[in-house]
Structure formats: structure tokens, C-alpha cells
Tab-separated table of C-alpha atoms and ligand atoms in Angstrom:
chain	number	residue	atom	x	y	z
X	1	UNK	CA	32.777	96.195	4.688
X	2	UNK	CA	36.086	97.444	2.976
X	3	UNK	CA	36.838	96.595	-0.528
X	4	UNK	CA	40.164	95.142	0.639
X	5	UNK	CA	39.180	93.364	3.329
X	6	UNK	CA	41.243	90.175	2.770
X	7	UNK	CA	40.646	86.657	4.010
X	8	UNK	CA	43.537	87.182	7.081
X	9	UNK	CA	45.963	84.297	6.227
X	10	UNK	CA	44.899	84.017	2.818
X	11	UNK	CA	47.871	83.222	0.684
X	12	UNK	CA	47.033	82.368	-2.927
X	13	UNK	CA	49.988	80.429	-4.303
X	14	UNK	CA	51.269	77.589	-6.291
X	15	UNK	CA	51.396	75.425	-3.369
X	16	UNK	CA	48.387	74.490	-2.180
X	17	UNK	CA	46.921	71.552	-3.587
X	18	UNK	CA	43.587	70.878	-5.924
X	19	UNK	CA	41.359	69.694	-3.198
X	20	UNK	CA	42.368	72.803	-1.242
X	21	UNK	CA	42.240	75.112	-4.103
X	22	UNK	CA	39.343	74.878	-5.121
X	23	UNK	CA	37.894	75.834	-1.914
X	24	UNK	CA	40.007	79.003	-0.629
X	25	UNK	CA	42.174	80.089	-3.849
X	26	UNK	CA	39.266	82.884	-4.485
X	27	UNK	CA	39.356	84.131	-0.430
X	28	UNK	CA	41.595	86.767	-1.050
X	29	UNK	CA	38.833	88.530	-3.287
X	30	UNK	CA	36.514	88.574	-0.520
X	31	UNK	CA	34.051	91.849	-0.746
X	32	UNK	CA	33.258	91.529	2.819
X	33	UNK	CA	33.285	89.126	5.932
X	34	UNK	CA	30.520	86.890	4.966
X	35	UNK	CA	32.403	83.254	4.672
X	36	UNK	CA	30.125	82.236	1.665
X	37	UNK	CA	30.663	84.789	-1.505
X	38	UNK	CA	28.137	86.946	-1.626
X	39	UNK	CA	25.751	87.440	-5.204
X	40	UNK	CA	26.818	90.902	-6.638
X	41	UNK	CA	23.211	90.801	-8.781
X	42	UNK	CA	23.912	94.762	-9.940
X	43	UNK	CA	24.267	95.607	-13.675
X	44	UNK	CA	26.199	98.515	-12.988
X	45	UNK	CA	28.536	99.796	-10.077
X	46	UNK	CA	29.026	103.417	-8.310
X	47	UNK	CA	32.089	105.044	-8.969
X	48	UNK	CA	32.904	107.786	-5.685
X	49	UNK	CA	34.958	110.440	-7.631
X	50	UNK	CA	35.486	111.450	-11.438
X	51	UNK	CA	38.845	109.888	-11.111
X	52	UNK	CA	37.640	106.468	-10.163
X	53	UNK	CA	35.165	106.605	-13.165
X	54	UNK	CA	37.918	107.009	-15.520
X	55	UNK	CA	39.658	104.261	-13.777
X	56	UNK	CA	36.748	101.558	-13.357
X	57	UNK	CA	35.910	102.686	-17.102
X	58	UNK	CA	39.417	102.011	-18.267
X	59	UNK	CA	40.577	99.333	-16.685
X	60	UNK	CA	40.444	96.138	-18.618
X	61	UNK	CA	38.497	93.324	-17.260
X	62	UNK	CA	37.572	95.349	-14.389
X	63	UNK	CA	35.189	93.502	-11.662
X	64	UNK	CA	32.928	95.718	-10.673
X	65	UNK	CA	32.297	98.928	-13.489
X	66	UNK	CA	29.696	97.488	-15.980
X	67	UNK	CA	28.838	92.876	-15.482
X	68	UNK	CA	28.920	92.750	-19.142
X	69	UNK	CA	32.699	93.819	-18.406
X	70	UNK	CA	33.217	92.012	-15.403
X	71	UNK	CA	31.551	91.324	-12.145
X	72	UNK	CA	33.221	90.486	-8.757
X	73	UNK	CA	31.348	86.945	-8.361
X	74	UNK	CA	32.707	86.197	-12.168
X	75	UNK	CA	36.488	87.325	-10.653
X	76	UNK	CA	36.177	85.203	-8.000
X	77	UNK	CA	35.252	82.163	-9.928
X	78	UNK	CA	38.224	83.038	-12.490
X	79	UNK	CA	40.648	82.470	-9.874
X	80	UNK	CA	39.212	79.506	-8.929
X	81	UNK	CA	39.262	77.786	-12.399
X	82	UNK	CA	42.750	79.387	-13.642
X	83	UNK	CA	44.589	77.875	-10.795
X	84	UNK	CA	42.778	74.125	-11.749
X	85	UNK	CA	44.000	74.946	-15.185
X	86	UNK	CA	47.441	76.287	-14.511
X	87	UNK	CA	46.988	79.277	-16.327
X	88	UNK	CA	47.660	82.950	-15.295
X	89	UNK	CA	43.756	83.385	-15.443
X	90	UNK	CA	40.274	82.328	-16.644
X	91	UNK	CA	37.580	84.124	-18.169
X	92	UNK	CA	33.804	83.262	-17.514
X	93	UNK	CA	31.397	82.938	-20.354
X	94	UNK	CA	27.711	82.465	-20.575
X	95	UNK	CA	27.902	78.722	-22.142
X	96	UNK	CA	30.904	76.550	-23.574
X	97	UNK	CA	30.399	77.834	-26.899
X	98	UNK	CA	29.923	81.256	-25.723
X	99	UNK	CA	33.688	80.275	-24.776
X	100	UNK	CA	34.715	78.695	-27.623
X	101	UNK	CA	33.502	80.902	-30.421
X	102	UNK	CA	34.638	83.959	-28.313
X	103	UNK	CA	38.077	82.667	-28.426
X	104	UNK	CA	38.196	82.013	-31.396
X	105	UNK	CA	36.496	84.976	-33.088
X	106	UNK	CA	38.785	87.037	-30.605
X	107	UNK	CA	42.233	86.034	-32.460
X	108	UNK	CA	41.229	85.223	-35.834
X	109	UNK	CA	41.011	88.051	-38.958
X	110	UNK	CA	40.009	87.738	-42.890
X	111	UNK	CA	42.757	85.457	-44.503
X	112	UNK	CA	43.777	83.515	-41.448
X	113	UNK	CA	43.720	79.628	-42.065
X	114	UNK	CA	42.950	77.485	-38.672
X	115	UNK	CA	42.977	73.776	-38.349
X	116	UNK	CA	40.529	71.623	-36.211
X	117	UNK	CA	39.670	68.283	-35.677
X	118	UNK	CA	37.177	66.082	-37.618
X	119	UNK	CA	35.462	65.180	-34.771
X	120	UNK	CA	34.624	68.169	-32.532
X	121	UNK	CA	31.746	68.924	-30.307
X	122	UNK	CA	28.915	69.327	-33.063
X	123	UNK	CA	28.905	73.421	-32.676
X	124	UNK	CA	32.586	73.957	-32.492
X	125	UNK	CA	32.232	71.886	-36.025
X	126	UNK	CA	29.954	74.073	-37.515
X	127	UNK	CA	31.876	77.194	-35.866
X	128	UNK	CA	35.010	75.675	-37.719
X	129	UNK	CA	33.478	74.238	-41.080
X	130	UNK	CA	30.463	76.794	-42.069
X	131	UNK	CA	30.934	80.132	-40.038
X	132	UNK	CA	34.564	80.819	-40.175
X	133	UNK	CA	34.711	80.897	-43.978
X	134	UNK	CA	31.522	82.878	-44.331
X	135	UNK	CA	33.693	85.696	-43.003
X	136	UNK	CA	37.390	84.666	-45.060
X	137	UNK	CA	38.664	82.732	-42.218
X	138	UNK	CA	39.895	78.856	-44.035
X	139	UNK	CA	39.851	76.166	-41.938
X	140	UNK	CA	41.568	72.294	-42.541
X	141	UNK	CA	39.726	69.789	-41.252
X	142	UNK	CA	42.215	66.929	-40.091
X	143	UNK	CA	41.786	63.228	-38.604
X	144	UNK	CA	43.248	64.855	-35.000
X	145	UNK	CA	45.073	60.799	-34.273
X	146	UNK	CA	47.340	61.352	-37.471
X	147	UNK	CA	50.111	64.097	-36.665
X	148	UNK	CA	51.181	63.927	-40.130
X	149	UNK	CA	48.279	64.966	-41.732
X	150	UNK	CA	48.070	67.629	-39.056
X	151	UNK	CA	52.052	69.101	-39.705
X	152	UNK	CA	50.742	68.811	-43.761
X	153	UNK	CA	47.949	71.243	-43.132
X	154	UNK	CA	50.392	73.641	-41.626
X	155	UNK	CA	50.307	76.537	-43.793
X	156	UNK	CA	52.202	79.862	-43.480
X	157	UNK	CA	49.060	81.785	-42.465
X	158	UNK	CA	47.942	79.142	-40.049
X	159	UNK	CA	46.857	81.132	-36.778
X	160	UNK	CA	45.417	78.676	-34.701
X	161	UNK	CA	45.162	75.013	-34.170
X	162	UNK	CA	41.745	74.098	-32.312
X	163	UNK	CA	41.969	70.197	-30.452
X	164	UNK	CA	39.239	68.323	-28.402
X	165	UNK	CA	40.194	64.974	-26.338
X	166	UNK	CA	38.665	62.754	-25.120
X	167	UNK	CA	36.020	63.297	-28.106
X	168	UNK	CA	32.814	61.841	-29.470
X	169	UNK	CA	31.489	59.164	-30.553
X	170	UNK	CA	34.236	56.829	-29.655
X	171	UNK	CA	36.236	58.666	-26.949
X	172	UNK	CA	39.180	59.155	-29.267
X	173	UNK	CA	41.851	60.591	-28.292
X	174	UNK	CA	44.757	63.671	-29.440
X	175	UNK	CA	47.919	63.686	-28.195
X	176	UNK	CA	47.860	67.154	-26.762
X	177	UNK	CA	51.862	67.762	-25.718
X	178	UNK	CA	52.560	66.554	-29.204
X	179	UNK	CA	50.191	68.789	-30.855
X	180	UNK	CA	51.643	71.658	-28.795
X	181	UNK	CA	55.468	70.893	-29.866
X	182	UNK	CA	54.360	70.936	-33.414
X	183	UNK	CA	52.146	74.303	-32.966
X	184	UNK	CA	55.026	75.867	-30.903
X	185	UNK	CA	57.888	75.467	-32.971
X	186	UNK	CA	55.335	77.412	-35.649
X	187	UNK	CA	54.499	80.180	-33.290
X	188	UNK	CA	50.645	79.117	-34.080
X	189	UNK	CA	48.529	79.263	-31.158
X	190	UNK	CA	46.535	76.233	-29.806
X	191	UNK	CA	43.134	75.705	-28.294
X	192	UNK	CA	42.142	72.717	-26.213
X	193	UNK	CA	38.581	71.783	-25.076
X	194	UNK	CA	38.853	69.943	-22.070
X	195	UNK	CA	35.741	69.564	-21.056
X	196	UNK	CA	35.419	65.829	-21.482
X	197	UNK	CA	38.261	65.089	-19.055
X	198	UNK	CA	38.039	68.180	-16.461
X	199	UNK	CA	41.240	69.639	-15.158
X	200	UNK	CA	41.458	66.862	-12.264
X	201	UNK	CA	42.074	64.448	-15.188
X	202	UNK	CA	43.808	66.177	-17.681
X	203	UNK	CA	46.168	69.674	-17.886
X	204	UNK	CA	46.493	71.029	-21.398
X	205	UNK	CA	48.384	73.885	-20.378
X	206	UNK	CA	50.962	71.935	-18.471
X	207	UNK	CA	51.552	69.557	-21.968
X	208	UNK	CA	51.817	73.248	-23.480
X	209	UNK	CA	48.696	74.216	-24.938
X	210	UNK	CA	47.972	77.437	-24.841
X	211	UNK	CA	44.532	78.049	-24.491
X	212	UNK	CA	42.108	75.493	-22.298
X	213	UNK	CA	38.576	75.959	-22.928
X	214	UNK	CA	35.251	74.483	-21.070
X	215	UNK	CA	31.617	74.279	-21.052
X	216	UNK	CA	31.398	74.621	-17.400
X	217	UNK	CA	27.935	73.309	-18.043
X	218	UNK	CA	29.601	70.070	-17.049
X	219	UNK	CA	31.778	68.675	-14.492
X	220	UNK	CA	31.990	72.558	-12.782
X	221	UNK	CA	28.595	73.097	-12.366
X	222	UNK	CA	28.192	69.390	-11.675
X	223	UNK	CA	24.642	69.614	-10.852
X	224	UNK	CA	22.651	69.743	-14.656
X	225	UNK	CA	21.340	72.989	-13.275
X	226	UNK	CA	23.229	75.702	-15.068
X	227	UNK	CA	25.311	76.373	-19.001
X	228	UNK	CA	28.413	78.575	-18.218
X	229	UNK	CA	32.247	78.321	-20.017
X	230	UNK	CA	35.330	79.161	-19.209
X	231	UNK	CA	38.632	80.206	-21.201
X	232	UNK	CA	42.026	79.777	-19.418
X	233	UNK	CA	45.076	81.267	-21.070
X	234	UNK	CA	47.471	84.346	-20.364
X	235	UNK	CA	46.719	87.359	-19.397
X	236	UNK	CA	47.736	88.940	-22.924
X	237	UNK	CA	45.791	86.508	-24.160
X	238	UNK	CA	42.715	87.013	-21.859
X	239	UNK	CA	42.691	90.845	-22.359
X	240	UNK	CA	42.261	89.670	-26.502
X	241	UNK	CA	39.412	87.401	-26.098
X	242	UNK	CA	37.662	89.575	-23.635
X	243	UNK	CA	37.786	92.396	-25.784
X	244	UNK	CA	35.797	90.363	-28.172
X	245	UNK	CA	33.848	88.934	-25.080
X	246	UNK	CA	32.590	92.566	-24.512
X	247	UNK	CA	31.277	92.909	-28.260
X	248	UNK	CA	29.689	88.922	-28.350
X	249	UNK	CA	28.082	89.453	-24.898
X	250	UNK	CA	28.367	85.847	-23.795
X	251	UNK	CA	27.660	87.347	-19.958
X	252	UNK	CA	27.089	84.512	-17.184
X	253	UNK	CA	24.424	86.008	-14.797
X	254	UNK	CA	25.835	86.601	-11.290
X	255	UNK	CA	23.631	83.670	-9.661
X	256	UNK	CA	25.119	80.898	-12.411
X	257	UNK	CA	28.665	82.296	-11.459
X	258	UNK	CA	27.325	81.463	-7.650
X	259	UNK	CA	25.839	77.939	-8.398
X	260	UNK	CA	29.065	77.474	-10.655
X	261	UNK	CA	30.940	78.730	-7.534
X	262	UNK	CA	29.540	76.403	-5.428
X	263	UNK	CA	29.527	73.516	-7.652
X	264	UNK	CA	33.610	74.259	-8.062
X	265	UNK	CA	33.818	73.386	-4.199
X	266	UNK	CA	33.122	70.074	-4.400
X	267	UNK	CA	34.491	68.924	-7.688
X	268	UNK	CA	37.667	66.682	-6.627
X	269	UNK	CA	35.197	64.999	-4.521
X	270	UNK	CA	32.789	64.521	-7.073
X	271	UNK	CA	35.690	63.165	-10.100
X	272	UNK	CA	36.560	60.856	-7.774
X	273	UNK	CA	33.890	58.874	-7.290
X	274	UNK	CA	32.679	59.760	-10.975
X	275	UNK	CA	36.274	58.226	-12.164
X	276	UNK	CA	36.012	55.276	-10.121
X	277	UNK	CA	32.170	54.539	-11.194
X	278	UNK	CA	32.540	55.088	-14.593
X	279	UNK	CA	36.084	52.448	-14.833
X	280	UNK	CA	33.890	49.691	-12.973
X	281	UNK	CA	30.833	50.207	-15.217
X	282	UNK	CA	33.072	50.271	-18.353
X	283	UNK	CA	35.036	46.976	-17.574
X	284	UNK	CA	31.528	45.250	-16.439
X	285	UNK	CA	29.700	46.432	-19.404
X	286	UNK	CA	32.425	44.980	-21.334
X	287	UNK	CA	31.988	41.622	-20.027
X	288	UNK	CA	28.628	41.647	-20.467
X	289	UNK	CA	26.681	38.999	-23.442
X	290	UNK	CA	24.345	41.858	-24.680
X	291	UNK	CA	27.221	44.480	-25.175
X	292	UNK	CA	28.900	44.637	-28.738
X	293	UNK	CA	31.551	47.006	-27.882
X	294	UNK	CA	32.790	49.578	-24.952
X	295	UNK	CA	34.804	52.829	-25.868
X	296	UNK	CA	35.733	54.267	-22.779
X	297	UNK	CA	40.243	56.169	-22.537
X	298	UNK	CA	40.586	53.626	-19.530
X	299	UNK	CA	40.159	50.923	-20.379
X	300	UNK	CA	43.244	48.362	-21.835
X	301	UNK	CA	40.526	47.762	-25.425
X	302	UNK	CA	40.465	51.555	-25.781
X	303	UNK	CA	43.044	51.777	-29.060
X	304	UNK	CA	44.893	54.996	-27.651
X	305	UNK	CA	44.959	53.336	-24.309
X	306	UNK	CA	48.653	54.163	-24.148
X	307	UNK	CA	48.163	57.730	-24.493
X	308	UNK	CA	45.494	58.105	-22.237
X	309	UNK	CA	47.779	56.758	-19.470
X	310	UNK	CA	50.478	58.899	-20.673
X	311	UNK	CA	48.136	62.574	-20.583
X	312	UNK	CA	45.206	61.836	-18.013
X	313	UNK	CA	45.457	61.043	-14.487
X	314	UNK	CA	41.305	59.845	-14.758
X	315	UNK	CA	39.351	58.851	-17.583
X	316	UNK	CA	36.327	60.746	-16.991
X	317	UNK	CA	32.526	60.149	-16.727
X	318	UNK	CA	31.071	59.145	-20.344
X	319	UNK	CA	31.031	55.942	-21.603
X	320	UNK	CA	29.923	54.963	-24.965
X	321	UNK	CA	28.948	51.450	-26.285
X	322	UNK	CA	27.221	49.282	-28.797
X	323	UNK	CA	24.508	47.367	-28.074
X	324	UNK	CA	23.901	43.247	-30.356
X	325	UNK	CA	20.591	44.077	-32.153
X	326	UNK	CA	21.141	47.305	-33.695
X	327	UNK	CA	18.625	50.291	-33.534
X	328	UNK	CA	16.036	48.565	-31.542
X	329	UNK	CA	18.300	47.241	-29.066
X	330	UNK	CA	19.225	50.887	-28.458
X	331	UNK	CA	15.437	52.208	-27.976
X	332	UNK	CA	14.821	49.328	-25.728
X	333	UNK	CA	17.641	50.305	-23.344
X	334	UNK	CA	16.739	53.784	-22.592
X	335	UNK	CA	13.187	53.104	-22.119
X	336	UNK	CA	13.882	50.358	-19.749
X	337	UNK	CA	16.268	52.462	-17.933
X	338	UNK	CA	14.639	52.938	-14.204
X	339	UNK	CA	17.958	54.806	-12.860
X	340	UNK	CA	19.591	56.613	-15.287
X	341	UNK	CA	18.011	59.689	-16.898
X	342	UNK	CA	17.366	59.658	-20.110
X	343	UNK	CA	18.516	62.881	-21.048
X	344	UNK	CA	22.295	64.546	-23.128
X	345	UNK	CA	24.819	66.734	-21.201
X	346	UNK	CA	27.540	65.157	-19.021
X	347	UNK	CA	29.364	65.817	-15.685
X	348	UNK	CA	26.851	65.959	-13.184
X	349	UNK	CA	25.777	64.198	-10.042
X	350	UNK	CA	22.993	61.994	-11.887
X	351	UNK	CA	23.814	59.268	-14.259
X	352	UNK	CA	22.442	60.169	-17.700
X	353	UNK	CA	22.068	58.115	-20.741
X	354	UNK	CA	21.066	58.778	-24.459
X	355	UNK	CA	20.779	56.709	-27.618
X	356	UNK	CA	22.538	58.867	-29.827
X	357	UNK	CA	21.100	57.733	-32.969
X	358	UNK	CA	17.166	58.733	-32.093
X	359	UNK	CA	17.862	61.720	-32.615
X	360	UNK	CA	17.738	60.847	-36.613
X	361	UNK	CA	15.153	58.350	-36.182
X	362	UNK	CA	12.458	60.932	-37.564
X	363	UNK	CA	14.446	61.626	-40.852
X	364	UNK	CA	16.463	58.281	-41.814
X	365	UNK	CA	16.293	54.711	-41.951
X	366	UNK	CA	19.079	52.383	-40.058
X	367	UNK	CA	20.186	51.871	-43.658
X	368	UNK	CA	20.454	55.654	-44.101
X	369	UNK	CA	22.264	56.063	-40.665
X	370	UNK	CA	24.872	53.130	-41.133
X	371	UNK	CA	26.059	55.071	-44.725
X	372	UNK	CA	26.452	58.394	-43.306
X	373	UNK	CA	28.557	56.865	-39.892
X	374	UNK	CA	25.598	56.995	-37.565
X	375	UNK	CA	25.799	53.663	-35.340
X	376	UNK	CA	22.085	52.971	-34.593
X	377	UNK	CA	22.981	50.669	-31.684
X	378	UNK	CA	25.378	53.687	-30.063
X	379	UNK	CA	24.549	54.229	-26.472
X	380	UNK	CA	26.148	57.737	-24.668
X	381	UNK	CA	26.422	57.474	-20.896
X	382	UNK	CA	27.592	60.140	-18.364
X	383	UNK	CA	28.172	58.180	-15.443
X	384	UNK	CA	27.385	60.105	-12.048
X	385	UNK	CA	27.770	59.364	-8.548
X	386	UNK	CA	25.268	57.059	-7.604
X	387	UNK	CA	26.220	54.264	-5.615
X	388	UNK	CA	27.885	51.584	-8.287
X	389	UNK	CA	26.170	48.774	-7.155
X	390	UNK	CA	22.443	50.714	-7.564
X	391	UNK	CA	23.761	51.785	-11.675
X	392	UNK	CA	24.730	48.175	-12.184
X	393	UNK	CA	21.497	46.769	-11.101
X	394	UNK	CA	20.316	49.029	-13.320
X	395	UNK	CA	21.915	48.254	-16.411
X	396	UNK	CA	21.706	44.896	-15.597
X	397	UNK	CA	17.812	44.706	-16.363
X	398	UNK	CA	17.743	47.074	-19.395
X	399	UNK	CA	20.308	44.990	-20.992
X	400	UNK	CA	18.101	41.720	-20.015
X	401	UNK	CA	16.884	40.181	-23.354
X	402	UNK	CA	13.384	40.736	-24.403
X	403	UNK	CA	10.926	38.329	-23.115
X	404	UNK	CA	8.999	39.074	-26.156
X	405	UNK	CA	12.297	37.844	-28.381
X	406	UNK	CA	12.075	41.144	-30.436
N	1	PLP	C1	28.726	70.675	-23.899
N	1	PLP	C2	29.994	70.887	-24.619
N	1	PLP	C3	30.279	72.094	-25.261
N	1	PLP	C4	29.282	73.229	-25.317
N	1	PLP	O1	29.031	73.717	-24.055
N	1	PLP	P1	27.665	74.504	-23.669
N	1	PLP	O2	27.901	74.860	-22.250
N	1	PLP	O3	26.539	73.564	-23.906
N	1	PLP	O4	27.622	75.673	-24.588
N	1	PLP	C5	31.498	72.236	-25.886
N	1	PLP	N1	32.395	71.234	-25.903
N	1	PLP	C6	32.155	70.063	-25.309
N	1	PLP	C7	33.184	68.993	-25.372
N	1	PLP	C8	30.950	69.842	-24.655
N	1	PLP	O5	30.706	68.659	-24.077
């Protein structure tokens, strides 16, 4: 069981294709013969003289000296995920935001200015808007579909430009290559999250972006089973944000990097059909009398419609749309849902569904929600790869009127 003891024909390279890649590009990293990666579940790892102890110790992102440092499951993963991505290489994290503020915290320093988008993730907000400042970062909040505004933020101690697309509520879209031209010509450094589309759909890097981050929670895993992130970027880069990866402690265990792993080998497979489900259901729902409105980057409605077609190759699994009857219409739907699961997250196998607005049902009125831009008819799907005709069905009788006429 050598250390080196390549995959014999193994030939990591540009070539091969996404299908194939993510199913041999991590071979050459192979501990030992076993066809399936082994789980490396130690803490710690056994150096045989003084001199490799210095080494493993000083070696950045070493695989297999301390896991909080590295581990060779996590290396193997990397490789897998930088090669989707286009980058020189990946770094695992515990949880997207484990990613995200690790980046971020990793390149930023008292009186740096960063700009992000109004509409982020809710935690990369609050990452941007409340705890950046608390420590002298400033941040500009701009509307991320009016490049003006964003060039007008620009200031000379601008370090980094944070973008998220496709985005909640409504699936809007930033045009990432010309966020990158603007960014470049600056020398400020760019973040993308790209979790919404998945590499299969969409390539930051390749529009020139220079960081791509993910909660691999989603579409990687692909299974609702495990939270894990990702960071792909350069290897100058990498060595940055891990530094600060080794001080945050956003570890993955060695079993999530397996299930992650294994959920990476059968993600082309599983876009696909999520792709094609999620177009059909977004187009039908759209035709359909109790529907108000679908926001979904695929279809011809969608206002940046253009620009999806332009940066994605796949519009991805969620779907959001308004329901005729406001916040009762929406609580109606996901209780009659028999299908779908009524639960948040995206990406995996199982069709999910939420009404986003129940979540402030406790504390506000519909009145109260409509003022502060809370839709109370909003439904948030994350279409999964059930067979379309089974999710229609479904749909098809939660929509169905009430018999009761409420
Ligand atoms: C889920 C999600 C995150 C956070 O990821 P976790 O794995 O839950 O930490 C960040 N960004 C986007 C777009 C997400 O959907």
C-alpha cells in the first residue's frame, strides 16, 4: 500500500470531459488499490523521521499532517471540484458559509471597502452588512442588475467585489463576465457564489471571476444528507484563504468529504434530469389558472432571460412563484403537497418546497409583510429528480381550488 501508488493510466488533464471528470480526475491520489476512496477518519498522521515532521508540519495545505490542515479524502475531493470549476484548485469547508466567510475574512483587513449585492444568500448579507464593519471593513451594498451603480461604488480602497446569480427571491440575475471586466481593469478581486446554478450550468471562472464559491450542501452532495463548501480559486489565492481556514476551523469531517465524494460521481447525471424537470414544471406552472407569476432564468418571461442564455448552459433546480389568493393560498399549497417535501435547502434528489413567507407568519401580518417586500403568496421549489409526470400530478391537486371556496 505505497503512498504513490497511482491509478496506472491515470492522466489528469484538461481533456477529459465533465461526465468523465468527475469520476476519475481524483484517481491519481489514490492511497492504495481499493477502487472506492477509502475514509482517512484519523485526526492526526505519523511522520517516519524528524525530517518528514518538519516537512508534513511545513508544508502548506498538506493532506495528511493534522485534518484541521488537510486530510487526503478532503484532497481528493479538491481535485474533483477544481477541475468542474476550472480553477487551479478547491478548498473544502465545513458548510457554504464556512466557505464564504473564510474567503472573505481571509483577504480582507481594517479599512478595506468591499461591495456586494442587495440580494445575497441571507448569511452572506449579514456577513457583508453587520459583521464586516464591526471589525472596520465598509461594505456598499448595490442593486447587482445595474453596472453603473456598481462602477460608482468603486472606491480606491475597494478590495473585493462579492456576486451571487441566479439569486433569491426572484432568480435574478448578474452578469458575471461583465462584473469581472469592470473588477479586473481595477485589480479588485471578485467572488462568485455559484451555488444556485452548479458548475454544469454556469463557469464563473471561465467569464473571469476569480474566486467561485459553494455550499456543497447542494447540488454536490445531492442527497439532503450532508452541509459542506467549497472555494475554487488559485493556488496563491488558496494558500491565503486556507491560512485563515486553519484559524476559523470550518473542518468537513472525513465521512461528509466521502458522502460529498460520492455524491460528486453522479452529478452530471443528476443536473440533467434536474434541468430538464425543473424547465417543464416552470413553463406548465406558468400556464396554469391558479399561478400569478413564475420566476425561473429559463424561461422566455424571466426579465434577464437574455443573459441567462448568454452565461448558463442550464437553468438550475429552484423555481419560485406566486400563487392568486395571497398568504393563504400559499399555506394551502404546502400542506396539500403529497410529493414534494416540505422542507428549505436545494439541489438534491427529492423535490422540496417551502412557502417562504411562514417563516414571518408568527411575528407580522400580510399587511406587515407586503411593506417590508415579503410576498405572502411566494412559493420556493427545488425541483429534484422524480419522474415529471409523478411532480405534475402533484402540483396539479395542491393548486386545485378549495372545495370549501376559502
Ligand atoms: C445554502 C446556501 C449557502 C450556505 O450554505 P450552507 O452549506 O448552508 O452553509 C450559501 N449560498 C447559497 C446561494 C446557498 O444556497
Amino acid at each position: 500500500m505505497s503512498r504513490n501508488n497511482a491509478h496506472p493510466g491515470t492522466d489528469p488533464g484538461k481533456h477529459w470531459r465533465q461526465e468523465t471528470l468527475l469520476l476519475h480526475q481524483d484517481a491519481h491520489l489514490a492511497t492504495d488499490t481499493s477502487v472506492v476512496a477509502p475514509i482517512h477518519y484519523s485526526a492526526t498522521f505519523r511522520a517516519d523521521t524528524p525530517e518528514e515532521f518538519a516537512e508534513m508540519a511545513n508544508t502548506p495545505r498538506h493532506p495528511g499532517f493534522y485534518s484541521r490542515y488537510g486530510n487526503p479524502v478532503h484532497k481528493r475531493v479538491e481535485a474533483v471540484i477544481a477541475a468542474l470549476e476550472g480553477t487551479e484548485t478547491a478548498l473544502l469547508t465545513a458548510s457554504g458559509m464556512g466557505a464564504i466567510s473564510t474567503t472573505v475574512l481571509g483577504l480582507v483587513k481594517q479599512g478595506d471597502h468591499v461591495i456586494a449585492q442587495r440580494r445575497h444568500y441571507m448569511s452572506t448579507s449579514k456577513l457583508f452588512e453587520e459583521v464586516l464593519p464591526r471589525f472596520g471593513v465598509a461594505s456598499t451594498i448595490v442593486d447587482q442588475t445595474d453596472l453603473d451603480e456598481l462602477a460608482a461604488a468603486i472606491r480606491p480602497e475597494t478590495r473585493l467585489i462579492m456576486v451571487e446569480t441566479p439569486v433569491n427571491p426572484t432568480l435574478t440575475l448578474t452578469d458575471l463576465a461583465a462584473v469581472a471586466t469592470l473588477a479586473r481593469a481595477r485589480g479588485i478581486l471578485t467572488i462568485a457564489d455559484n451555488t444556485f446554478a452548479s458548475p454544469l450550468n454556469q463557469k464563473p471562472h471561465d467569464l473571469g471571476i476569480d474566486i467561485v464559491v459553494h455550499s456543497a450542501t447542494k447540488y454536490f452532495g445531492g442527497h439532503h444528507d450532508i452541509t459542506a463548501g467549497a472555494v475554487c480559486c488559485s493556488e496563491e489565492l488558496a494558500e491565503k484563504i486556507w491560512s485563515m481556514h486553519v484559524t476559523l476551523g470550518s473542518v468537513l469531517s472525513p465521512m461528509d468529504a466521502w458522502l460529498l465524494l460520492r455524491g460528486l460521481r453522479t452529478l452530471s447525471l443528476r443536473m440533467e434530469r434536474i434541468n430538464a424537470n425543473a424547465l417543464a414544471l416552470a413553463q406548465w406552472l406558468e400556464t396554469h389558472p391558479a399561478v400569478e407569476r413564475v420566476y425561473y432564468p429559463g424561461l422566455a418571461s424571466h426579465p434577464q432571460h437574455e443573459l441567462a442564455r448568454r452565461q448558463m448552459s442550464g437553468y438550475g433546480a429552484v423555481i419560485a412563484f406566486s400563487l392568486k389568493g395571497g398568504f393563504q393560498a400559499g399555506t394551502r399549497f404546502v400542506s396539500a403537497l403529497r410529493l414534494a417535501t416540505h422542507a428549505v435547502s436545494l439541489g438534491g434528489v427529492e423535490t422540496l418546497a417551502v412557502h417562504t413567507a411562514a417563516m414571518w407568519a408568527g411575528t407580522m401580518t400580510e399587511e406587515q409583510m407586503i411593506s417590508a417586500g415579503i410576498e405572502p403568496n411566494f412559493i420556493r421549489m427545488s425541483v429534484g429528480v422524480e419522474h415529471i409526470d409523478d411532480l405534475k400530478a402533484d402540483l396539479a391537486q395542491a393548486l386545485e381550488p378549495d372545495p370549501a371556496g376559502i
